Structures are given as structure tokens and as C-alpha cells.
Amino acid sequence: MTTRFSPRTRLRIAAVAAVVTVAAAVLTVIDAGNRAQSLDLGSPLWAVDAAEVLGREFAIFRSPLGGTEFNMEMGGFIDADSVVVTMAGMPDRQSYSLDDAELVALDAADGSVRWRSSAVDIGGCSPTLLDGSLLCYSGPYVSADAYSIFDIESGERRDVVTPWTPIIAVVWGDNVLALEGDIESNDVRVHSGTVDDPQANWSKAFDVGGSWESGYVEPVMSVRGGLGLISLDETLGFDPKTGDQRWLYGYTTCSSTHTSSDGVTLVSERDCEGDGQARSEYAIDQYGHEFASADSPPTGSGSSFSWRYSRDEPSGGTVPIILGDSGFDRKTGEKLWTNREVFGSARSLAVIGDVVAVTDTDATIRVVDLFSGEVLWDTRTERTGDVSWNGDLVVDEGVVYGVNARTGQRTWEVRVEPDGDDGFGSWVQPRELWGGERVLLRVSEDRITALKRS
């Protein structure tokens, strides 16, 4: 186990949170167009240490979305406008679990703790609020099967027993969708209802499944653009209103899929042997109809579609989709442009409005116009931008700065104090950025720092 320095040796925060009042400096930078400009080098708004919150020296922050068992997501919050909810506890480095966990609600304006509540029996929480409350569920590793509802203002908790063990539960409008059953036996069921009547709307059994581990890699169930998704070793689309199955696609274990915010699913089918390149790439609509396909890349042309979507927020239904190294009309499937040089070696895509930030294998960010496929600007950075906030691409290089997504011009900068020794293994990033409605946050295991507020 990697040695960790005590938080007492780091920058300490007086009480639970403190507002930083250091005067801003002026910094001259060169933007993407090689133009010199002067920016105020701002200071963080506030910072909170996990050790201070729990009163325990080696406490850490974790995402509340995955609960306390096998929780390896360092970042992750539940955005409740004026409040952000995170989870804090004591790490078990051998099992990757979080002991003595608590849900912690932080005021987005000043970082003060609004409320704390025990989360030792929480298997996960929905990222979307339910009528002003946080919906969590028990998960498979506790004795009681229940929903747990936390009032977002007070933290008051109410538990409702369910007739089955929820693997995951998500809020969709006024409804709660819950998945339960046996993943390894392809025997899962989804129920739609309310907290007090979990099966009020419908209950459906689905012949879909995967390995035990597949239930912990990505959200097993989600709703995107009016399409319900069960994502395991195979992916199933269903109508969240009725529970009717729309489509089912099975893949090799080396294949990948991504469903956009409007329900369009991009599929890259791969062989696990040989060069591992994509053999078939296509897009399907909400009803499972294939409407666009990309030519398989020639051998040695690059990985093509091996990227992950770090962010996907197109500005509307006319913004093209990316399939392979080309842009396609997301309604008709017409190919609009091709840019193999950029997308052939891409590793991460962040769709922001009508542009896409493409992170290359050498940590170069190229921002591409989605309508033309042309590179608008590029830059090289050690920590690439996976987050946008208020229209800016955000990059963390110790100094965290915002960049106009279309021009590459820096718009603001904030200098952040180093967090000390963040690392304890290669399976987690040392820090992350997270943008909510009210506040932009920088997160490490030990500290949450507010950078900007809208």
C-alpha cells in the first residue's frame, strides 16, 4: 500500500470550510492563437478536507452514486442546486470499500456542511433528485431491502421497504425505476413506480445479463433521451413509460457502446484477438434501427472508436454524431465529413455544444467543429479537459483555467494549492473536475475545492 501523508501536513482549513481571501495576481498567458493576454489569477472560493468533515485523519471523499462497496470513483456529486451531496468515509484499500461512510451535503456558496447522515447501508443513489429529495437504495450487501429518501434541505431520512433487493434505482421524472435480479443468470427485472408503491406503473422481466463484475463498471441502468438502458455485457433498450423492450445488442467483450443524451447509440464491434481494431461501427436510433455505419479503418490506421466519451452535451438535435473518424447527420445518417488524422488516434471525446474536444494519445487537445470536421484550435497539456462549465472547456494544470470552446482563448484562471500525496494506486485519477449548476469543483481524495460560482 502506498504511503499517504497525513492531512495535518497539508494546507489546513479552519473549521469545516473556509473562504479563501488571497488577493488575485495578474498573469500573462499565450492563448491558442499565439496571442498574449493578461488575466486575473484568481483564488479558490472555499475548500473542505474530508479529515475535517469526519474528524478522522485518513478520511476520504467518494461518489455517492456507487455506494460503499467496491467504490472506486473519487469524484462524483449529486447536484441539488444550492447544495452538493458527496460521500465521505474511511478507505479499505484491500477491498476498495468505504467504511463508516456518511452522506455529506455541502453548501455550494461557502462549503459549509448543511447536514450529515450515516451511509453505511447505502448501495448507491440516483443522480437525479425526486421532488426535492435524494433517493438512495440499500444494494445487495445489506440485510434490509429498501429505498432511503433524504430531504435535501435537512437531511431527514425516511426508509421504505421494497419487496426485492435493488441493484440500482434511478429517478425519471416523477417515477422511480429499479432493477433487481440475477445478472449472471440473465434474469433481471425492472420495476417502475413510486417510492411507496415501487411497482405501481409496470414490472418487466428481461433476458439480459453479464458477468458479476459488469454490475460495477458503469451504471447498470440509466435513462437517456427517453430511452431506458440496461448496460451489462450486452445492452438492452426499453421504453421507460411502458417497459416494452425496444432492442437488444450483444457484443464481444472487447466491443464498446455509447448512448448520447438524445438516445442515439453508437456501437463499435471488435474482435478480442489480433489487432483489436473495430470490425463494424454503426449507429442505432431509439428503436434499434441502424441508420448510419462507418467503414472499418485500414490496418495500422489507428485505433478508431477506442475513445471514451468524457462529456456528451450537444446543443441540439441537428448536431452531427461521430462514428469512427467521420461526422454523420444524427437524423438521416448522411456522412458529412471525415477527419482520420484527428480521430484515428483519439482517446477521449468531450462534446460541448457544436464542437468536440478530442484528446489524443500524446495529451494534445484538438477542438473540432462538429458541422465541418475542421480543427478550430489545439493545445498540449498534461491534464486534458474533460469538463465544460458555462460554455468553457476547463483544463487543470495546477492552475485551473477556462477556455472558450470555439476560439481557444482563456477566459479565467484559478491557482489551486497542491493537495500533497493524492496517489495510492493506478486505478483512480489523483484529482477530478466537476461542474454543477451553481459551482465548479476540483476534487481529490482528501479535499474538495470550489473554483468558480455562477
Short mmCIF file of C-alpha atoms in Angstrom, two decimals:
data_model
loop_
_atom_site.label_atom_id
_atom_site.label_comp_id
_atom_site.label_asym_id
_atom_site.label_seq_id
_atom_site.Cartn_x
_atom_site.Cartn_y
_atom_site.Cartn_z
CA MET A 1 0.00 0.00 0.00
CA THR A 2 1.34 3.42 -0.94
CA THR A 3 2.33 5.61 1.98
CA ARG A 4 -0.01 8.56 2.45
CA PHE A 5 0.93 11.79 4.12
CA SER A 6 -1.30 12.94 6.93
CA PRO A 7 -3.68 15.75 6.05
CA ARG A 8 -2.18 17.60 9.02
CA THR A 9 0.93 18.15 6.94
CA ARG A 10 -1.12 19.80 4.22
CA LEU A 11 -2.87 23.09 3.91
CA ARG A 12 -5.33 23.05 6.83
CA ILE A 13 -8.78 24.51 6.70
CA ALA A 14 -10.02 26.35 9.77
CA ALA A 15 -13.21 24.61 10.86
CA VAL A 16 -15.04 22.58 8.24
CA ALA A 17 -14.80 25.12 5.43
CA ALA A 18 -13.11 28.43 4.87
CA VAL A 19 -13.40 31.14 2.27
CA VAL A 20 -10.04 31.96 0.71
CA THR A 21 -9.45 35.70 0.52
CA VAL A 22 -5.99 35.91 -1.05
CA ALA A 23 -5.68 38.83 -3.49
CA ALA A 24 -5.58 37.90 -7.17
CA ALA A 25 -2.41 38.22 -9.20
CA VAL A 26 -2.09 39.16 -12.85
CA LEU A 27 -0.72 36.56 -15.26
CA THR A 28 0.25 36.93 -18.93
CA VAL A 29 -0.56 33.85 -21.00
CA ILE A 30 -0.38 32.87 -24.66
CA ASP A 31 -3.70 31.59 -25.96
CA ALA A 32 -4.30 29.05 -28.75
CA GLY A 33 -3.89 31.76 -31.39
CA ASN A 34 -0.44 32.72 -30.04
CA ARG A 35 -1.82 35.96 -28.65
CA ALA A 36 -0.55 37.38 -25.37
CA GLN A 37 -3.23 38.33 -22.89
CA SER A 38 -3.38 39.33 -19.25
CA LEU A 39 -5.72 37.51 -16.89
CA ASP A 40 -6.50 37.91 -13.22
CA LEU A 41 -5.13 34.83 -11.48
CA GLY A 42 -7.95 34.17 -9.05
CA SER A 43 -8.08 32.17 -5.85
CA PRO A 44 -10.44 29.35 -4.85
CA LEU A 45 -13.73 30.30 -3.21
CA TRP A 46 -13.54 27.69 -0.45
CA ALA A 47 -12.05 24.30 0.36
CA VAL A 48 -13.13 21.38 2.56
CA ASP A 49 -10.99 18.49 3.85
CA ALA A 50 -12.52 15.04 4.37
CA ALA A 51 -10.49 14.70 7.59
CA GLU A 52 -12.09 17.87 8.94
CA VAL A 53 -15.59 16.79 7.97
CA LEU A 54 -15.41 13.40 9.67
CA GLY A 55 -12.90 14.33 12.35
CA ARG A 56 -10.72 11.35 11.33
CA GLU A 57 -7.22 11.71 9.97
CA PHE A 58 -7.29 9.49 6.88
CA ALA A 59 -10.88 10.06 5.76
CA ILE A 60 -11.52 10.38 2.02
CA PHE A 61 -14.25 11.55 -0.33
CA ARG A 62 -16.08 9.20 -2.68
CA SER A 63 -19.02 9.37 -5.08
CA PRO A 64 -22.45 8.63 -3.55
CA LEU A 65 -23.65 7.14 -6.85
CA GLY A 66 -21.91 3.79 -6.33
CA GLY A 67 -22.47 3.31 -2.61
CA THR A 68 -19.85 1.96 -0.24
CA GLU A 69 -18.96 -1.43 -1.75
CA PHE A 70 -16.29 -1.50 -4.50
CA ASN A 71 -16.49 2.27 -4.77
CA MET A 72 -13.50 3.45 -6.82
CA GLU A 73 -14.98 6.69 -8.20
CA MET A 74 -13.21 9.53 -6.48
CA GLY A 75 -15.27 12.34 -7.92
CA GLY A 76 -18.99 12.47 -8.35
CA PHE A 77 -21.60 14.55 -6.65
CA ILE A 78 -25.32 14.83 -6.69
CA ASP A 79 -26.20 18.34 -7.78
CA ALA A 80 -29.06 19.89 -5.83
CA ASP A 81 -28.68 23.48 -6.98
CA SER A 82 -27.60 25.29 -3.80
CA VAL A 83 -26.30 22.04 -2.26
CA VAL A 84 -23.91 19.35 -3.50
CA VAL A 85 -24.02 15.93 -1.87
CA THR A 86 -20.92 13.77 -1.61
CA MET A 87 -19.84 10.78 0.48
CA ALA A 88 -17.00 10.59 2.99
CA GLY A 89 -15.58 7.65 4.94
CA MET A 90 -12.56 5.53 5.79
CA PRO A 91 -10.95 3.63 2.88
CA ASP A 92 -10.37 -0.11 2.90
CA ARG A 93 -7.55 -0.38 0.37
CA GLN A 94 -7.79 -4.15 0.05
CA SER A 95 -11.49 -4.46 -0.74
CA TYR A 96 -11.89 -0.95 -2.22
CA SER A 97 -14.87 -0.41 0.07
CA LEU A 98 -15.65 2.68 2.14
CA ASP A 99 -16.08 2.08 5.86
CA ASP A 100 -18.05 4.28 8.29
CA ALA A 101 -19.43 6.17 5.31
CA GLU A 102 -21.57 9.28 5.61
CA LEU A 103 -23.52 11.33 3.10
CA VAL A 104 -22.40 14.95 3.37
CA ALA A 105 -24.33 17.93 1.96
CA LEU A 106 -22.15 20.97 1.28
CA ASP A 107 -23.46 24.48 0.69
CA ALA A 108 -22.44 25.42 -2.85
CA ALA A 109 -21.87 29.05 -1.83
CA ASP A 110 -19.42 28.66 1.06
CA GLY A 111 -18.70 24.94 1.56
CA SER A 112 -20.33 24.75 4.96
CA VAL A 113 -21.81 21.39 5.93
CA ARG A 114 -25.60 21.57 5.75
CA TRP A 115 -26.11 18.05 7.09
CA ARG A 116 -24.50 14.64 7.55
CA SER A 117 -26.14 11.22 7.63
CA SER A 118 -24.87 7.68 8.01
CA ALA A 119 -24.49 5.86 4.69
CA VAL A 120 -23.10 2.51 5.85
CA ASP A 121 -26.17 0.70 4.48
CA ILE A 122 -26.40 2.64 1.21
CA GLY A 123 -25.79 0.68 -2.00
CA GLY A 124 -25.98 3.76 -4.22
CA CYS A 125 -28.01 6.87 -5.02
CA SER A 126 -29.78 8.29 -8.04
CA PRO A 127 -28.02 11.26 -9.69
CA THR A 128 -31.41 12.95 -10.19
CA LEU A 129 -33.49 14.31 -7.31
CA LEU A 130 -37.03 13.11 -6.61
CA ASP A 131 -39.26 16.05 -5.72
CA GLY A 132 -36.58 17.83 -3.69
CA SER A 133 -35.24 14.68 -2.06
CA LEU A 134 -32.26 12.42 -2.60
CA LEU A 135 -33.19 8.83 -3.50
CA CYS A 136 -30.80 6.09 -2.38
CA TYR A 137 -31.19 2.32 -2.15
CA SER A 138 -29.89 -0.50 0.01
CA GLY A 139 -27.98 -2.57 -2.53
CA PRO A 140 -27.13 -6.30 -2.40
CA TYR A 141 -24.73 -6.25 0.57
CA VAL A 142 -27.04 -5.18 3.41
CA SER A 143 -29.74 -7.18 5.15
CA ALA A 144 -32.66 -4.77 4.63
CA ASP A 145 -34.12 -4.19 1.14
CA ALA A 146 -35.26 -0.59 0.99
CA TYR A 147 -35.31 2.83 -0.58
CA SER A 148 -33.86 5.59 1.58
CA ILE A 149 -35.08 9.13 0.94
CA PHE A 150 -33.15 12.12 2.29
CA ASP A 151 -34.68 15.59 2.42
CA ILE A 152 -32.16 17.73 0.56
CA GLU A 153 -32.54 20.70 2.90
CA SER A 154 -32.50 18.98 6.28
CA GLY A 155 -31.04 15.54 5.61
CA GLU A 156 -34.02 13.91 7.34
CA ARG A 157 -34.17 10.26 6.29
CA ARG A 158 -37.14 8.02 5.52
CA ASP A 159 -36.79 4.31 4.70
CA VAL A 160 -39.33 2.33 2.65
CA VAL A 161 -39.02 -1.46 2.47
CA THR A 162 -39.01 -2.93 -1.06
CA PRO A 163 -40.12 -6.49 -1.95
CA TRP A 164 -36.76 -7.17 -3.66
CA THR A 165 -33.14 -6.10 -3.46
CA PRO A 166 -32.44 -3.10 -5.74
CA ILE A 167 -29.23 -3.42 -7.75
CA ILE A 168 -29.77 0.14 -8.94
CA ALA A 169 -32.59 2.70 -8.77
CA VAL A 170 -32.85 5.90 -10.81
CA VAL A 171 -35.30 8.79 -10.87
CA TRP A 172 -37.02 9.56 -14.16
CA GLY A 173 -39.46 12.47 -13.87
CA ASP A 174 -41.85 11.61 -11.05
CA ASN A 175 -41.09 7.90 -11.33
CA VAL A 176 -38.54 5.57 -9.77
CA LEU A 177 -37.08 2.81 -11.95
CA ALA A 178 -35.40 -0.05 -10.10
CA LEU A 179 -33.52 -3.08 -11.46
CA GLU A 180 -33.20 -6.30 -9.49
CA GLY A 181 -32.49 -9.98 -10.08
CA ASP A 182 -29.55 -12.18 -11.03
CA ILE A 183 -27.19 -10.59 -13.55
CA GLU A 184 -25.11 -13.73 -14.07
CA SER A 185 -28.20 -15.80 -14.94
CA ASN A 186 -29.69 -13.27 -17.41
CA ASP A 187 -32.63 -12.96 -15.05
CA VAL A 188 -33.28 -9.30 -14.29
CA ARG A 189 -36.47 -7.34 -13.72
CA VAL A 190 -37.21 -3.63 -13.88
CA HIS A 191 -39.98 -2.02 -11.86
CA SER A 192 -41.48 1.43 -12.35
CA GLY A 193 -43.47 3.17 -9.66
CA THR A 194 -43.21 5.47 -6.69
CA VAL A 195 -41.21 5.20 -3.50
CA ASP A 196 -44.23 3.95 -1.57
CA ASP A 197 -45.52 1.73 -4.39
CA PRO A 198 -42.43 0.56 -6.31
CA GLN A 199 -44.42 -1.46 -8.89
CA ALA A 200 -47.27 0.99 -9.42
CA ASN A 201 -46.65 1.59 -13.14
CA TRP A 202 -45.21 -1.65 -14.50
CA SER A 203 -42.82 -4.56 -13.92
CA LYS A 204 -40.93 -6.32 -16.71
CA ALA A 205 -38.52 -9.26 -16.88
CA PHE A 206 -35.63 -9.01 -19.35
CA ASP A 207 -33.35 -11.72 -20.70
CA VAL A 208 -30.15 -9.71 -20.41
CA GLY A 209 -27.10 -10.11 -18.22
CA GLY A 210 -23.37 -10.36 -17.89
CA SER A 211 -20.56 -11.19 -15.54
CA TRP A 212 -20.76 -10.28 -11.88
CA GLU A 213 -18.16 -7.56 -12.41
CA SER A 214 -20.19 -5.88 -15.14
CA GLY A 215 -22.61 -4.61 -12.50
CA TYR A 216 -19.92 -2.35 -11.04
CA VAL A 217 -18.11 -0.90 -14.07
CA GLU A 218 -20.75 1.51 -15.38
CA PRO A 219 -24.30 2.38 -14.27
CA VAL A 220 -26.27 -0.81 -14.91
CA MET A 221 -29.39 1.17 -15.78
CA SER A 222 -29.99 4.72 -16.98
CA VAL A 223 -32.46 6.81 -18.98
CA ARG A 224 -31.16 8.99 -21.82
CA GLY A 225 -33.33 10.98 -24.17
CA GLY A 226 -36.47 8.99 -23.40
CA LEU A 227 -34.68 5.66 -23.82
CA GLY A 228 -34.18 3.29 -20.92
CA LEU A 229 -30.89 1.38 -20.99
CA ILE A 230 -29.65 -1.74 -19.26
CA SER A 231 -25.89 -1.90 -19.82
CA LEU A 232 -24.14 -5.15 -18.96
CA ASP A 233 -22.10 -7.47 -21.21
CA GLU A 234 -24.94 -6.79 -23.65
CA THR A 235 -27.12 -3.70 -23.91
CA LEU A 236 -30.91 -3.52 -23.92
CA GLY A 237 -33.06 -0.52 -24.77
CA PHE A 238 -36.58 -0.18 -23.37
CA ASP A 239 -39.43 2.33 -23.23
CA PRO A 240 -39.34 3.86 -19.72
CA LYS A 241 -43.05 4.71 -19.94
CA THR A 242 -44.27 1.15 -20.59
CA GLY A 243 -41.29 -1.13 -20.01
CA ASP A 244 -41.59 -2.53 -23.53
CA GLN A 245 -38.28 -3.79 -24.92
CA ARG A 246 -37.09 -1.87 -27.97
CA TRP A 247 -33.80 -3.57 -28.85
CA LEU A 248 -31.07 -5.87 -27.58
CA TYR A 249 -27.49 -5.98 -28.82
CA GLY A 250 -24.90 -8.45 -27.69
CA TYR A 251 -21.22 -7.68 -28.15
CA THR A 252 -17.86 -9.25 -27.77
CA THR A 253 -16.18 -8.32 -24.52
CA CYS A 254 -13.84 -6.03 -26.47
CA SER A 255 -16.67 -4.03 -28.07
CA SER A 256 -17.88 -0.65 -26.87
CA THR A 257 -21.07 1.40 -26.96
CA HIS A 258 -22.08 4.93 -26.12
CA THR A 259 -25.60 6.35 -25.90
CA SER A 260 -25.92 10.07 -26.42
CA SER A 261 -28.23 12.36 -24.47
CA ASP A 262 -30.91 12.04 -27.17
CA GLY A 263 -30.95 8.23 -27.18
CA VAL A 264 -28.75 7.60 -30.25
CA THR A 265 -26.43 4.66 -29.54
CA LEU A 266 -23.03 4.30 -31.21
CA VAL A 267 -21.68 0.75 -31.45
CA SER A 268 -18.16 -0.43 -32.22
CA GLU A 269 -17.87 -4.20 -32.52
CA ARG A 270 -14.36 -5.58 -32.11
CA ASP A 271 -12.51 -8.85 -32.12
CA CYS A 272 -10.62 -9.58 -28.94
CA GLU A 273 -7.85 -11.20 -30.91
CA GLY A 274 -5.45 -9.77 -33.47
CA ASP A 275 -5.01 -6.01 -33.68
CA GLY A 276 -8.20 -5.28 -31.74
CA GLN A 277 -9.43 -2.73 -34.27
CA ALA A 278 -13.09 -2.11 -34.96
CA ARG A 279 -14.68 -4.51 -37.45
CA SER A 280 -18.11 -2.93 -37.55
CA GLU A 281 -19.20 0.54 -36.47
CA TYR A 282 -22.76 1.79 -36.65
CA ALA A 283 -25.40 3.97 -35.04
CA ILE A 284 -28.89 2.91 -33.96
CA ASP A 285 -31.86 5.09 -33.07
CA GLN A 286 -34.08 4.74 -30.01
CA TYR A 287 -35.94 1.84 -31.61
CA GLY A 288 -32.87 -0.16 -32.54
CA HIS A 289 -32.86 0.72 -36.23
CA GLU A 290 -29.39 1.09 -37.74
CA PHE A 291 -29.26 4.39 -39.63
CA ALA A 292 -25.55 5.07 -40.11
CA SER A 293 -22.41 3.00 -40.47
CA ALA A 294 -18.71 3.74 -40.84
CA ASP A 295 -16.16 1.93 -42.92
CA SER A 296 -13.74 -0.17 -40.92
CA PRO A 297 -10.35 1.55 -40.76
CA PRO A 298 -7.47 0.01 -42.67
CA THR A 299 -4.95 -1.97 -40.65
CA GLY A 300 -2.50 0.30 -38.86
CA SER A 301 -4.53 3.47 -39.36
CA GLY A 302 -5.15 3.99 -35.66
CA SER A 303 -7.47 2.61 -33.03
CA SER A 304 -10.66 4.34 -34.21
CA PHE A 305 -13.52 4.40 -31.71
CA SER A 306 -11.36 3.25 -28.81
CA TRP A 307 -12.18 6.53 -27.11
CA ARG A 308 -14.47 7.14 -24.20
CA TYR A 309 -16.98 9.96 -24.01
CA SER A 310 -15.97 12.07 -21.05
CA ARG A 311 -18.79 14.50 -21.78
CA ASP A 312 -21.68 14.47 -24.24
CA GLU A 313 -23.80 17.61 -24.31
CA PRO A 314 -24.75 18.50 -27.91
CA SER A 315 -26.56 21.81 -28.29
CA GLY A 316 -29.47 20.32 -30.20
CA GLY A 317 -30.89 17.63 -32.44
CA THR A 318 -29.11 18.89 -35.56
CA VAL A 319 -25.57 18.48 -34.19
CA PRO A 320 -23.79 15.65 -36.06
CA ILE A 321 -22.74 12.44 -34.35
CA ILE A 322 -19.23 10.99 -34.59
CA LEU A 323 -18.83 7.45 -35.84
CA GLY A 324 -15.33 6.18 -36.48
CA ASP A 325 -13.40 9.09 -37.94
CA SER A 326 -16.40 10.80 -39.58
CA GLY A 327 -19.32 13.03 -38.72
CA PHE A 328 -22.86 11.92 -39.62
CA ASP A 329 -26.25 13.60 -39.60
CA ARG A 330 -27.95 12.26 -36.47
CA LYS A 331 -31.33 12.04 -38.21
CA THR A 332 -30.62 10.77 -41.73
CA GLY A 333 -27.25 9.06 -41.26
CA GLU A 334 -25.68 11.01 -44.14
CA LYS A 335 -21.90 11.24 -43.89
CA LEU A 336 -20.91 14.90 -43.64
CA TRP A 337 -17.14 14.84 -43.25
CA THR A 338 -14.09 12.68 -42.45
CA ASN A 339 -11.01 13.55 -40.40
CA ARG A 340 -8.90 10.44 -39.93
CA GLU A 341 -5.84 12.39 -38.81
CA VAL A 342 -7.58 13.64 -35.66
CA PHE A 343 -9.99 10.82 -34.80
CA GLY A 344 -7.74 7.94 -35.77
CA SER A 345 -5.67 8.38 -32.61
CA ALA A 346 -8.32 9.85 -30.31
CA ARG A 347 -8.60 8.66 -26.73
CA SER A 348 -11.33 10.88 -25.26
CA LEU A 349 -14.18 12.97 -26.67
CA ALA A 350 -15.99 15.82 -24.93
CA VAL A 351 -18.96 17.09 -26.93
CA ILE A 352 -19.69 20.69 -25.91
CA GLY A 353 -22.47 22.35 -27.85
CA ASP A 354 -21.45 22.23 -31.52
CA VAL A 355 -17.76 21.38 -31.00
CA VAL A 356 -15.93 18.31 -29.74
CA ALA A 357 -12.71 18.36 -27.73
CA VAL A 358 -10.60 15.41 -28.90
CA THR A 359 -7.85 14.23 -26.57
CA ASP A 360 -5.02 12.46 -28.39
CA THR A 361 -2.64 9.79 -27.18
CA ASP A 362 0.06 12.43 -26.59
CA ALA A 363 -2.19 14.62 -24.38
CA THR A 364 -2.97 17.06 -27.19
CA ILE A 365 -6.45 18.58 -27.23
CA ARG A 366 -7.86 19.37 -30.67
CA VAL A 367 -11.18 21.14 -30.76
CA VAL A 368 -13.18 20.26 -33.88
CA ASP A 369 -16.25 21.90 -35.39
CA LEU A 370 -18.92 19.19 -35.45
CA PHE A 371 -20.57 20.56 -38.59
CA SER A 372 -17.41 20.70 -40.72
CA GLY A 373 -14.87 18.38 -39.07
CA GLU A 374 -12.28 21.16 -39.16
CA VAL A 375 -9.85 21.74 -36.28
CA LEU A 376 -10.59 25.11 -34.68
CA TRP A 377 -7.59 25.13 -32.34
CA ASP A 378 -5.33 22.79 -30.42
CA THR A 379 -3.08 22.80 -27.39
CA ARG A 380 -0.92 20.35 -25.49
CA THR A 381 -1.46 19.87 -21.79
CA GLU A 382 -0.50 17.35 -19.12
CA ARG A 383 -4.05 17.28 -17.74
CA THR A 384 -6.61 17.35 -20.51
CA GLY A 385 -10.02 18.98 -20.37
CA ASP A 386 -12.89 16.58 -19.70
CA VAL A 387 -15.22 19.17 -18.22
CA SER A 388 -17.07 22.17 -19.59
CA TRP A 389 -18.67 24.79 -17.43
CA ASN A 390 -20.77 27.74 -18.57
CA GLY A 391 -19.63 27.08 -22.13
CA ASP A 392 -15.89 26.94 -21.39
CA LEU A 393 -13.63 23.92 -21.67
CA VAL A 394 -11.89 23.52 -18.30
CA VAL A 395 -8.27 22.38 -18.03
CA ASP A 396 -6.41 21.51 -14.82
CA GLU A 397 -2.65 22.05 -14.79
CA GLY A 398 -2.26 23.12 -11.14
CA VAL A 399 -3.58 26.42 -12.41
CA VAL A 400 -7.14 25.59 -13.45
CA TYR A 401 -8.37 27.65 -16.36
CA GLY A 402 -11.34 28.04 -18.65
CA VAL A 403 -11.01 28.18 -22.42
CA ASN A 404 -13.57 29.44 -24.92
CA ALA A 405 -14.55 26.23 -26.69
CA ARG A 406 -14.58 27.77 -30.19
CA THR A 407 -11.63 30.17 -30.05
CA GLY A 408 -9.20 28.60 -27.56
CA GLN A 409 -8.85 31.90 -25.72
CA ARG A 410 -8.50 31.64 -21.95
CA THR A 411 -11.32 33.35 -20.09
CA TRP A 412 -10.36 32.83 -16.43
CA GLU A 413 -7.72 31.19 -14.23
CA VAL A 414 -7.61 29.98 -10.63
CA ARG A 415 -4.45 28.90 -8.82
CA VAL A 416 -5.02 25.87 -6.58
CA GLU A 417 -2.73 24.84 -3.73
CA PRO A 418 -1.23 21.33 -4.15
CA ASP A 419 -3.07 18.58 -2.31
CA GLY A 420 0.08 16.68 -1.32
CA ASP A 421 0.26 12.94 -2.00
CA ASP A 422 -3.02 12.09 -3.71
CA GLY A 423 -1.99 8.75 -5.17
CA PHE A 424 -2.47 5.27 -3.77
CA GLY A 425 -2.74 3.22 -6.94
CA SER A 426 -3.13 3.43 -10.67
CA TRP A 427 -6.86 2.67 -10.72
CA VAL A 428 -8.01 6.15 -9.76
CA GLN A 429 -7.20 9.63 -11.05
CA PRO A 430 -5.40 11.82 -8.49
CA ARG A 431 -7.97 14.59 -8.93
CA GLU A 432 -11.04 15.43 -10.96
CA LEU A 433 -13.08 18.43 -12.03
CA TRP A 434 -16.83 18.51 -11.63
CA GLY A 435 -19.28 21.17 -12.80
CA GLY A 436 -22.68 21.72 -11.20
CA GLU A 437 -25.37 24.30 -11.77
CA ARG A 438 -24.02 26.69 -9.15
CA VAL A 439 -20.37 25.80 -8.65
CA LEU A 440 -17.28 24.32 -10.34
CA LEU A 441 -15.36 21.95 -8.07
CA ARG A 442 -11.92 20.33 -8.06
CA VAL A 443 -11.79 17.07 -6.14
CA SER A 444 -9.04 14.89 -4.75
CA GLU A 445 -9.39 12.06 -2.26
CA ASP A 446 -8.81 14.44 0.62
CA ARG A 447 -10.10 17.81 -0.46
CA ILE A 448 -12.94 19.48 -2.32
CA THR A 449 -12.10 22.94 -3.66
CA ALA A 450 -14.64 25.36 -5.15
CA LEU A 451 -13.11 27.23 -8.08
CA LYS A 452 -15.91 29.26 -9.63
CA ARG A 453 -19.50 30.12 -8.83
CA SER A 454 -22.24 31.18 -11.23
#
